[in-house]
Amino acid sequence: MTALLSARDIEIRFGGVVAADGIALDVFEGDNLAIIGPNGAGKTTFLNICTGYLAPQAGRVTFKGSDLLGQSPRAITRLGIARAFQIPQLFAEQTVLENMLLAAASRAGRLAPFSRLADIPEREDAEAILHQVGCSDVKERMASELPEGKRKLVDIALALALKPTVLLMDEPTSGVASSEKFAIMDTLIGALRAQHVTSVFVEHDMEMVSRYANRVAVWSTGRIQKEGAPAEVLSDPEVIRTVIGG
Amino acid sequence: MIMRIIFPALVLLAAINPLFFPQWDAFLTIVFAKALPVIGIILLLQAGQVSFGHAMFFAVGAYCAGFVGRWMGGGGEIVILLVAALGASVVAGLFVGIFVVRYRYIFFAMLNLAFSMVLFSLLEKFIHITGGSDGFRIARPTFFGQQLSRSDFELGVYYLALVLLVVSIYGVWRLLDSPIGHALKAIKTNETRVEYLGISPRRTLLIGYVVSAVLAGVGGAMVGVFQGIATPDYAYWTRSGEFVFVAILGGAGHVTGALAGSYVFEFIRVTAAAYLGDTWQLTLGVVLLGIILFAPSGIVGSLIKLGNRVRGVKEKRSQSSIGKAGEIA
């Protein structure tokens, strides 16, 4: 089985901090890959590299065999890699629905100057995604007015509206009330499966990892310390010591 | 509400005005023509960018109309002058735009200002081509092929300015409701995410910039043709500042703010000049101070708020203020 997204020999350092020192990681089709590791290990940096926001000092990242490094986030998004953010990145002065429609219009290549955004044929789709993540009730609200949990979900919905092949998420449920976390992740993972979206998520909550990931990679001191099925990785004494704490 | 009732009603009033108050025609022609660049400023403000150099396109339009008129002989034809001014401002807008859309906020504002001052100096120094600080005479062109008397011509220009204003306001209003318009607004709040949606912020801003340059250029051509002269002052930074002033006065959150602002600005200028002599700038300064302190969303923004309060509608949009114009009704 060939990897969909593949990173090799990634090296990046910020001053004296080594975030990646020979990272090799593969994402296969249909994966729900969780990346775990101590704070500041470089997990988010990895998402930044895969989406063209940062350039590593060395290494290669390929998507379906073609090189991603040197491409802009915009070009990479168009290739089918979407990203959701740890801190929600929304258009604060537009409504939730307008946020979604803009994403859908971009995906469909509808950036014509005189059609109405509200009338694009993808509207139904966009509303369905909002419904899926449980945000239909706030679609007419300004993005700036939403509570943190909803902002987080709309952020993910925006990425989903791009109909990506791969979705990269940075702590998808941080900030979401813990009573709702699992319900939301259940629908999210269900939606990803239904749309055949491969996902990678950076996560700190080990319960989330064991429930939703099919593979786990442990990122520590700039390397992939361990990789494998959640049950196996999370019970590894070394991983417990460095990441989970105990 | 504004675009369905108030704006059409005002346009209707303006259309019949020459029958009742022909003495206002000249004043209103200037109001309409000078509202065009302000619409452009409002468009850029949607993306959170302020240009302190749009007078350069105003001058490009006016001088272009003058040059083409002289080249055609006898002043030329007004339609051709306007089309030429439009073409010239597209070219100028693209040329300057390619540089300035790489920058944001103060750098965007200052780079625009720098470009406009370069044009101002060129217009002043190339005396043999531009007439220097004396300006460039623009002879009265034919009006849709007709050689009109002065008063008929001015009436014609009045209606032409009104039509251009209506088309521009309606066009930009539609543009702001389109995907590209929403992308412009998104640049203001989260440019990174715009990029992550696969949209090029620079390209989007460039489109908005060229549209705003065209509006300024056509406005400049109308004012130049109407007044019969183009001077380097048309490109001077105080005129760029005036456009921004008028946008804030009228309300940068709605396209019709350009008309409201332009009207009030010219009204204050004319009446203050008549009754208070040389202190009209002082009057304008006080008005601007009042707007910023008490009605930061401008005339139209305040009317929208008032309307909402009267109808008991809870404010749906976030509080708008200068540099944070959120109110698009």
XYZ file of C-alpha atoms in Angstrom:
575
model
C 0.000 0.000 0.000
C 1.504 3.331 -1.000
C 1.264 6.326 1.241
C -1.041 9.211 0.365
C 0.998 11.759 2.230
C 4.575 10.981 2.951
C 7.283 12.897 4.800
C 10.950 11.911 4.694
C 14.005 13.180 6.570
C 12.319 16.370 7.683
C 14.606 18.681 9.595
C 13.611 22.019 11.020
C 14.949 24.047 13.891
C 13.992 27.409 15.316
C 17.154 28.922 16.728
C 18.371 26.279 19.147
C 15.088 24.382 19.279
C 15.018 21.275 17.156
C 11.434 20.604 16.135
C 12.188 17.919 13.583
C 15.375 15.974 13.151
C 14.881 13.330 10.532
C 11.123 12.846 10.731
C 9.693 10.134 8.517
C 5.953 9.669 8.543
C 3.440 8.111 6.152
C -0.276 8.705 6.003
C -2.259 6.016 4.211
C -5.632 6.290 2.602
C -8.432 5.946 5.117
C -6.144 6.597 8.072
C -7.168 8.414 11.191
C -3.638 9.071 12.293
C -3.087 10.677 15.669
C 0.143 12.516 16.394
C 0.907 12.752 20.076
C 3.895 14.042 21.972
C 5.063 16.456 24.646
C 4.205 20.150 24.337
C 6.473 22.006 21.982
C 7.705 18.835 20.305
C 6.890 20.097 16.817
C 3.555 18.487 16.079
C 1.930 21.680 14.854
C 5.106 22.491 12.958
C 4.552 19.286 11.038
C 1.086 20.476 9.985
C 2.606 23.812 9.017
C 5.170 22.071 6.820
C 2.637 19.784 5.154
C 0.470 22.751 4.250
C 3.271 24.949 2.938
C 3.179 27.471 5.771
C 6.727 26.666 6.829
C 9.622 25.295 4.823
C 11.843 22.719 6.526
C 15.617 23.035 6.322
C 15.829 19.585 4.818
C 13.584 16.742 3.753
C 10.773 15.919 1.408
C 6.996 15.862 1.620
C 4.998 14.226 -1.127
C 1.280 13.962 -1.721
C 0.166 11.221 -4.126
C 3.774 11.120 -5.253
C 4.152 14.806 -6.136
C 6.338 17.173 -4.181
C 4.648 19.608 -1.787
C 7.615 21.597 -0.565
C 7.885 25.031 -2.096
C 4.163 25.204 -2.805
C 1.944 27.813 -1.187
C -0.769 26.880 1.331
C -3.233 27.930 -1.345
C -1.838 25.540 -3.951
C -1.664 22.697 -1.436
C -5.259 23.345 -0.380
C -6.292 23.072 -4.009
C -4.505 19.722 -4.264
C -6.879 18.410 -1.615
C -5.172 18.905 1.732
C -7.330 20.939 4.088
C -6.467 22.120 7.531
C -8.343 22.904 10.729
C -6.631 25.016 13.343
C -5.986 24.704 17.041
C -7.147 28.271 17.535
C -10.173 28.647 15.243
C -9.446 30.797 12.227
C -12.748 32.263 11.105
C -13.905 35.373 9.296
C -15.161 37.222 12.331
C -17.290 39.831 10.596
C -19.205 37.398 8.423
C -21.913 34.946 9.383
C -21.118 31.274 9.915
C -22.994 30.434 6.731
C -21.072 33.062 4.762
C -17.852 31.561 6.095
C -18.955 28.146 4.863
C -20.199 29.381 1.506
C -16.921 31.126 0.827
C -15.087 27.858 1.394
C -17.545 25.982 -0.817
C -17.340 28.641 -3.539
C -13.576 28.446 -3.497
C -13.664 24.660 -3.752
C -16.027 24.848 -6.718
C -13.988 27.580 -8.377
C -16.893 30.016 -8.168
C -15.223 33.324 -7.536
C -17.137 35.279 -10.147
C -17.799 38.904 -9.258
C -21.530 39.220 -9.922
C -23.199 36.037 -8.741
C -24.531 36.104 -5.205
C -22.547 34.061 -2.724
C -25.788 33.068 -1.029
C -27.093 31.531 -4.276
C -24.273 29.149 -5.127
C -25.442 25.604 -5.870
C -23.085 24.225 -3.210
C -25.126 25.900 -0.494
C -27.064 22.773 0.369
C -23.826 20.849 0.825
C -22.374 23.541 3.031
C -25.485 23.593 5.198
C -25.393 19.808 5.446
C -21.825 19.938 6.755
C -22.837 22.563 9.317
C -25.636 20.282 10.369
C -23.229 17.354 10.648
C -21.003 19.195 13.110
C -24.030 20.439 15.028
C -23.778 24.095 14.065
C -26.954 24.617 12.044
C -28.437 26.632 14.880
C -25.776 29.322 14.651
C -25.498 29.633 10.887
C -26.923 33.161 10.775
C -24.764 34.387 13.646
C -21.600 36.384 13.157
C -18.547 34.178 13.564
C -17.224 36.567 16.215
C -20.253 35.961 18.437
C -19.853 32.200 18.770
C -18.735 30.473 21.945
C -15.328 28.841 21.722
C -16.622 25.291 21.273
C -18.767 26.272 18.294
C -15.957 28.277 16.760
C -13.829 25.184 16.870
C -16.474 23.120 15.111
C -17.096 25.749 12.451
C -13.348 25.831 11.874
C -13.424 22.105 11.120
C -16.576 22.506 9.031
C -14.768 25.099 6.903
C -12.054 22.579 6.162
C -14.669 19.914 5.377
C -16.445 22.278 2.979
C -13.302 22.128 0.866
C -14.037 18.423 0.289
C -10.452 17.454 0.990
C -8.702 14.161 0.383
C -6.705 14.642 3.557
C -7.787 16.678 6.557
C -5.163 17.858 9.026
C -6.570 18.832 12.425
C -4.831 20.439 15.357
C -6.470 19.292 18.592
C -9.937 19.127 17.057
C -11.852 19.118 20.320
C -9.755 21.312 22.572
C -12.041 24.056 23.818
C -15.141 21.957 23.268
C -17.047 21.124 26.450
C -15.944 17.698 27.618
C -19.528 16.498 27.839
C -19.894 17.067 24.088
C -16.446 15.963 22.993
C -17.178 12.351 22.221
C -20.498 12.987 20.535
C -18.811 15.502 18.278
C -15.871 13.271 17.505
C -18.263 10.400 16.761
C -20.073 12.465 14.142
C -16.849 13.951 12.840
C -15.139 10.617 12.359
C -18.373 9.273 10.873
C -18.483 12.160 8.424
C -14.846 11.645 7.469
C -15.506 7.989 6.824
C -18.637 8.695 4.795
C -16.751 11.163 2.614
C -13.639 8.963 2.397
C -11.489 11.646 3.967
C -8.157 10.589 5.378
C -7.316 12.456 8.557
C -4.368 13.364 10.693
C -4.938 14.908 14.085
C -2.633 16.270 16.683
C -4.039 15.340 20.063
C -3.232 15.592 23.761
C -6.200 13.698 25.085
C -5.217 10.014 25.206
C -8.790 8.889 25.495
C -9.572 10.581 22.189
C -6.561 8.905 20.634
C -7.471 5.433 21.788
C -11.074 5.845 20.680
C -10.667 7.461 17.295
C -7.228 6.830 15.855
C -6.372 3.718 13.879
C -2.694 4.591 14.098
C -0.637 6.681 16.458
C 2.724 8.350 15.948
C 4.652 9.632 18.944
C 6.627 12.768 18.207
C 9.344 13.446 20.717
C 12.614 15.394 20.601
C 12.350 15.884 16.870
C 11.872 12.211 16.017
C 9.089 9.688 15.618
C 9.699 7.742 18.781
C 7.103 5.111 18.111
C 4.410 4.369 15.603
C 1.637 1.791 15.473
C -1.814 0.799 16.655
C -3.125 2.836 19.612
C -3.354 -0.071 22.037
C 0.231 -1.032 21.413
C 1.720 2.475 21.389
C -0.172 3.804 24.376
C 0.905 0.885 26.541
C 4.581 1.273 25.678
C 6.471 2.138 28.894
C 8.732 4.609 27.127
C 5.744 6.441 25.625
C 3.971 6.460 28.975
C 7.015 8.030 30.561
C 7.682 10.766 27.950
C 4.235 11.652 26.704
C 1.419 10.445 28.849
C 3.228 10.968 32.116
C 3.011 8.450 34.876
C -34.110 48.541 2.952
C -31.469 51.041 1.871
C -30.941 49.575 -1.577
C -34.607 48.738 -2.156
C -36.333 51.897 -0.955
C -34.150 54.774 0.203
C -31.557 54.713 -2.557
C -34.046 54.357 -5.455
C -36.146 57.138 -3.919
C -33.145 59.443 -3.751
C -32.227 58.606 -7.327
C -35.751 59.417 -8.418
C -35.593 62.760 -6.604
C -32.257 63.474 -8.219
C -33.677 62.603 -11.618
C -36.506 65.134 -11.358
C -34.488 67.732 -9.485
C -33.447 69.759 -12.583
C -37.155 70.471 -13.246
C -37.585 72.170 -9.882
C -34.210 73.337 -8.631
C -31.930 73.721 -11.642
C -29.650 75.970 -9.547
C -28.519 72.839 -7.685
C -27.455 70.969 -10.799
C -23.805 72.003 -10.795
C -23.477 71.278 -7.083
C -25.060 67.848 -7.426
C -23.000 66.956 -10.491
C -19.866 67.418 -8.413
C -21.445 65.463 -5.544
C -22.200 62.528 -7.863
C -18.866 62.557 -9.676
C -16.838 62.841 -6.492
C -18.817 60.041 -4.861
C -17.342 57.611 -7.423
C -13.786 57.512 -6.010
C -15.302 57.283 -2.535
C -17.157 54.108 -3.547
C -13.732 52.749 -4.494
C -12.324 53.712 -1.094
C -15.245 51.993 0.626
C -14.613 48.871 -1.448
C -10.993 48.747 -0.282
C -12.053 49.448 3.301
C -14.073 46.228 3.166
C -10.742 44.450 2.895
C -9.452 46.583 5.771
C -7.148 48.621 3.558
C -7.026 52.406 3.337
C -5.490 54.088 0.323
C -4.096 57.564 0.770
C -3.255 57.770 -2.900
C -6.425 57.267 -4.883
C -6.276 60.822 -6.141
C -3.672 59.514 -8.598
C -6.374 57.607 -10.462
C -8.667 60.612 -10.220
C -5.927 62.604 -11.988
C -5.246 59.797 -14.464
C -8.910 59.898 -15.483
C -9.086 63.686 -15.740
C -5.814 64.120 -17.673
C -6.612 61.171 -19.902
C -9.943 62.779 -20.808
C -8.071 66.017 -21.527
C -5.389 64.387 -23.663
C -7.831 62.297 -25.669
C -10.113 65.310 -26.161
C -7.235 67.414 -27.475
C -6.013 64.558 -29.666
C -9.482 64.111 -31.182
C -9.743 67.860 -31.693
C -12.429 70.225 -30.440
C -12.809 68.424 -27.123
C -13.724 65.022 -28.562
C -16.772 62.978 -27.587
C -17.636 62.483 -23.934
C -18.349 58.756 -24.288
C -14.933 58.179 -25.847
C -13.281 60.321 -23.156
C -14.899 58.259 -20.423
C -14.030 54.956 -22.053
C -10.442 56.150 -22.459
C -10.329 57.272 -18.821
C -11.702 53.892 -17.792
C -9.065 52.082 -19.851
C -6.266 54.277 -18.535
C -7.316 53.706 -14.939
C -7.479 49.941 -15.469
C -3.894 50.032 -16.732
C -2.745 52.393 -13.965
C -4.655 50.383 -11.351
C -3.043 47.145 -12.475
C 0.406 48.680 -12.593
C 0.265 50.283 -9.143
C -1.886 47.461 -7.768
C 0.676 44.774 -8.505
C 3.028 46.572 -6.117
C 0.679 47.740 -3.405
C -1.393 44.551 -2.899
C 1.707 42.936 -1.434
C 1.419 45.280 1.537
C -1.152 45.865 4.251
C -2.359 48.630 6.526
C 0.039 51.552 7.003
C 2.406 50.264 4.315
C -0.439 49.906 1.850
C -1.642 53.418 2.667
C 1.803 55.009 2.422
C 2.831 53.193 -0.747
C -0.314 54.456 -2.424
C 0.506 57.924 -1.204
C 4.024 57.644 -2.584
C 2.794 56.608 -6.018
C 0.298 59.449 -6.082
C 2.934 62.006 -5.153
C 5.178 60.744 -7.932
C 2.329 61.357 -10.361
C 1.702 64.775 -8.820
C 5.341 65.783 -9.388
C 5.302 64.502 -12.958
C 2.147 66.488 -13.693
C 3.727 69.610 -12.226
C 7.121 69.290 -13.865
C 6.296 68.205 -17.401
C 4.958 71.633 -18.168
C 5.126 71.295 -21.951
C 2.840 68.263 -21.858
C 0.622 68.821 -18.853
C 0.593 72.585 -18.550
C 2.264 72.344 -15.147
C 0.545 73.848 -12.141
C -1.704 75.967 -14.388
C -3.427 72.768 -15.353
C -4.615 71.253 -18.573
C -7.608 72.811 -20.329
C -10.326 70.343 -21.234
C -12.485 71.703 -24.038
C -16.192 70.889 -23.972
C -16.666 67.573 -25.804
C -19.681 66.571 -27.847
C -22.367 64.779 -25.849
C -23.354 61.497 -27.507
C -22.500 63.083 -30.838
C -24.380 66.327 -30.152
C -22.682 69.695 -29.996
C -24.549 71.214 -27.064
C -24.724 74.678 -25.610
C -23.064 75.107 -22.252
C -26.223 74.822 -20.195
C -27.539 71.816 -22.140
C -24.158 70.173 -21.869
C -24.095 70.667 -18.110
C -27.567 69.195 -17.809
C -26.383 66.229 -19.882
C -23.339 65.759 -17.643
C -25.616 65.939 -14.602
C -27.641 62.982 -15.826
C -24.580 61.102 -17.009
C -22.996 61.516 -13.570
C -26.211 60.305 -11.962
C -26.325 57.234 -14.197
C -22.665 56.433 -13.516
C -23.274 56.819 -9.801
C -26.271 54.483 -9.824
C -24.442 51.883 -11.911
C -21.367 52.094 -9.660
C -23.244 51.902 -6.382
C -25.398 49.039 -7.567
C -22.422 47.262 -9.168
C -20.213 47.495 -6.084
C -23.128 46.487 -3.878
C -23.556 43.342 -5.970
C -19.814 42.783 -6.036
C -19.690 42.854 -2.238
C -22.417 40.222 -2.099
C -20.548 37.931 -4.513
C -17.964 35.307 -3.581
C -15.153 37.658 -4.528
C -16.684 40.432 -2.402
C -16.931 38.092 0.554
C -13.333 37.038 -0.027
C -12.380 40.731 0.151
C -14.133 41.093 3.494
C -12.467 37.899 4.674
C -9.031 39.383 3.937
C -9.772 41.982 6.573
C -10.464 39.517 9.364
C -8.309 36.504 8.549
C -6.029 36.547 5.570
C -4.303 33.316 6.593
C -7.554 31.412 6.432
C -8.356 32.942 3.040
C -5.131 31.412 1.796
C -6.080 28.107 3.459
C -9.360 28.097 1.566
C -7.371 28.061 -1.650
C -8.080 31.704 -2.477
C -5.315 34.135 -3.346
C -5.635 37.206 -1.106
C -3.393 39.248 -3.385
C -5.342 38.437 -6.499
C -8.600 39.184 -4.716
C -7.290 42.481 -3.427
C -5.924 43.329 -6.874
C -9.386 42.881 -8.381
C -10.845 45.175 -5.738
C -8.023 47.628 -6.264
C -8.503 47.847 -10.020
C -12.249 48.341 -9.579
C -11.565 51.131 -7.095
C -9.029 52.693 -9.491
C -11.581 52.648 -12.304
C -14.173 54.340 -10.099
C -11.657 57.032 -9.174
C -10.585 57.430 -12.810
C -14.108 57.798 -14.157
C -14.939 60.211 -11.333
C -11.872 62.266 -12.199
C -12.783 62.357 -15.884
C -16.308 63.545 -15.055
C -15.077 66.304 -12.748
C -12.393 67.328 -15.255
C -14.822 67.479 -18.165
C -17.415 69.309 -16.096
C -14.982 71.896 -14.765
C -13.109 72.141 -18.063
C -9.712 71.680 -16.451
C -7.403 69.141 -14.875
C -4.715 70.365 -12.487
C -1.908 68.547 -10.646
C -3.929 69.174 -7.473
C -6.171 66.370 -8.675
C -3.360 63.976 -7.724
C -2.300 65.728 -4.529
C -2.440 63.765 -1.284
C -4.968 66.076 0.338
C -7.450 65.020 -2.310
C -6.766 61.368 -1.524
C -7.326 62.274 2.112
C -10.587 63.940 1.145
C -11.864 60.699 -0.387
C -11.075 58.820 2.810
C -12.641 61.594 4.876
C -15.818 61.448 2.814
C -15.949 57.649 3.093
C -15.788 57.830 6.888
C -18.224 60.726 7.006
C -20.775 58.865 4.916
C -20.181 55.470 6.466
C -17.574 53.039 5.233
C -19.798 50.071 5.987
C -22.225 50.638 3.129
C -21.690 51.663 -0.498
C -24.335 54.373 -0.268
C -22.150 56.000 2.371
C -20.213 57.396 -0.588
C -23.223 59.379 -1.773
C -24.261 60.536 1.705
C -20.709 61.562 2.555
C -20.108 63.285 -0.753
C -23.327 65.258 -0.415
C -22.680 66.393 3.146
C -19.029 67.160 2.415
C -19.794 69.376 -0.581
C -22.709 70.973 1.243
C -20.516 71.922 4.188
C -17.810 73.151 1.868
C -20.141 75.336 -0.163
C -22.189 76.765 2.692
C -19.270 77.190 5.060
C -17.302 78.900 2.318
C -20.244 81.227 1.698
C -21.008 82.102 5.309
C -17.801 81.504 7.214
C -15.233 82.600 4.682
C -11.929 80.809 4.912
C -12.864 78.649 7.838
C -14.574 75.849 5.914
C -11.719 73.473 6.684
C -12.278 74.197 10.371
C -15.942 73.331 9.970
C -15.077 70.093 8.192
C -12.578 69.247 10.919
C -15.181 69.711 13.617
C -17.652 67.579 11.665
C -15.105 64.781 11.252
C -14.306 64.939 14.957
C -17.999 64.660 15.758
C -18.427 61.695 13.413
C -15.477 59.805 14.843
C -16.509 60.440 18.438
C -20.256 60.001 18.215
C -21.079 58.142 15.008
C -18.076 56.079 13.967
C -20.142 54.150 11.455
C -20.858 57.369 9.565
C -24.111 58.822 8.332
C -25.453 55.672 6.688
C -24.248 53.425 9.500
C -26.024 55.612 12.051
C -29.199 55.580 9.967
C -29.104 51.785 9.805
C -28.703 51.606 13.567
C -31.489 54.086 14.100
C -33.736 52.137 11.731
C -32.979 48.917 13.580
C -33.753 50.528 16.902
C -37.041 51.928 15.641
C -38.057 48.535 14.317
C -36.848 46.912 17.516
C -34.410 44.654 15.702
C -31.581 43.395 17.806
C -28.318 44.372 16.230
C -27.241 41.381 14.200
C -23.931 42.684 13.030
C -20.993 43.451 15.209
C -20.395 47.016 16.277
C -18.720 48.826 13.436
C -16.222 51.571 13.761
C -13.494 53.154 11.764
C -11.159 50.596 10.306
C -13.614 47.989 11.424
C -16.556 48.593 9.170
C -18.770 45.613 9.788
C -22.102 46.976 8.813
C -23.275 45.760 5.449
C -27.018 45.869 5.253
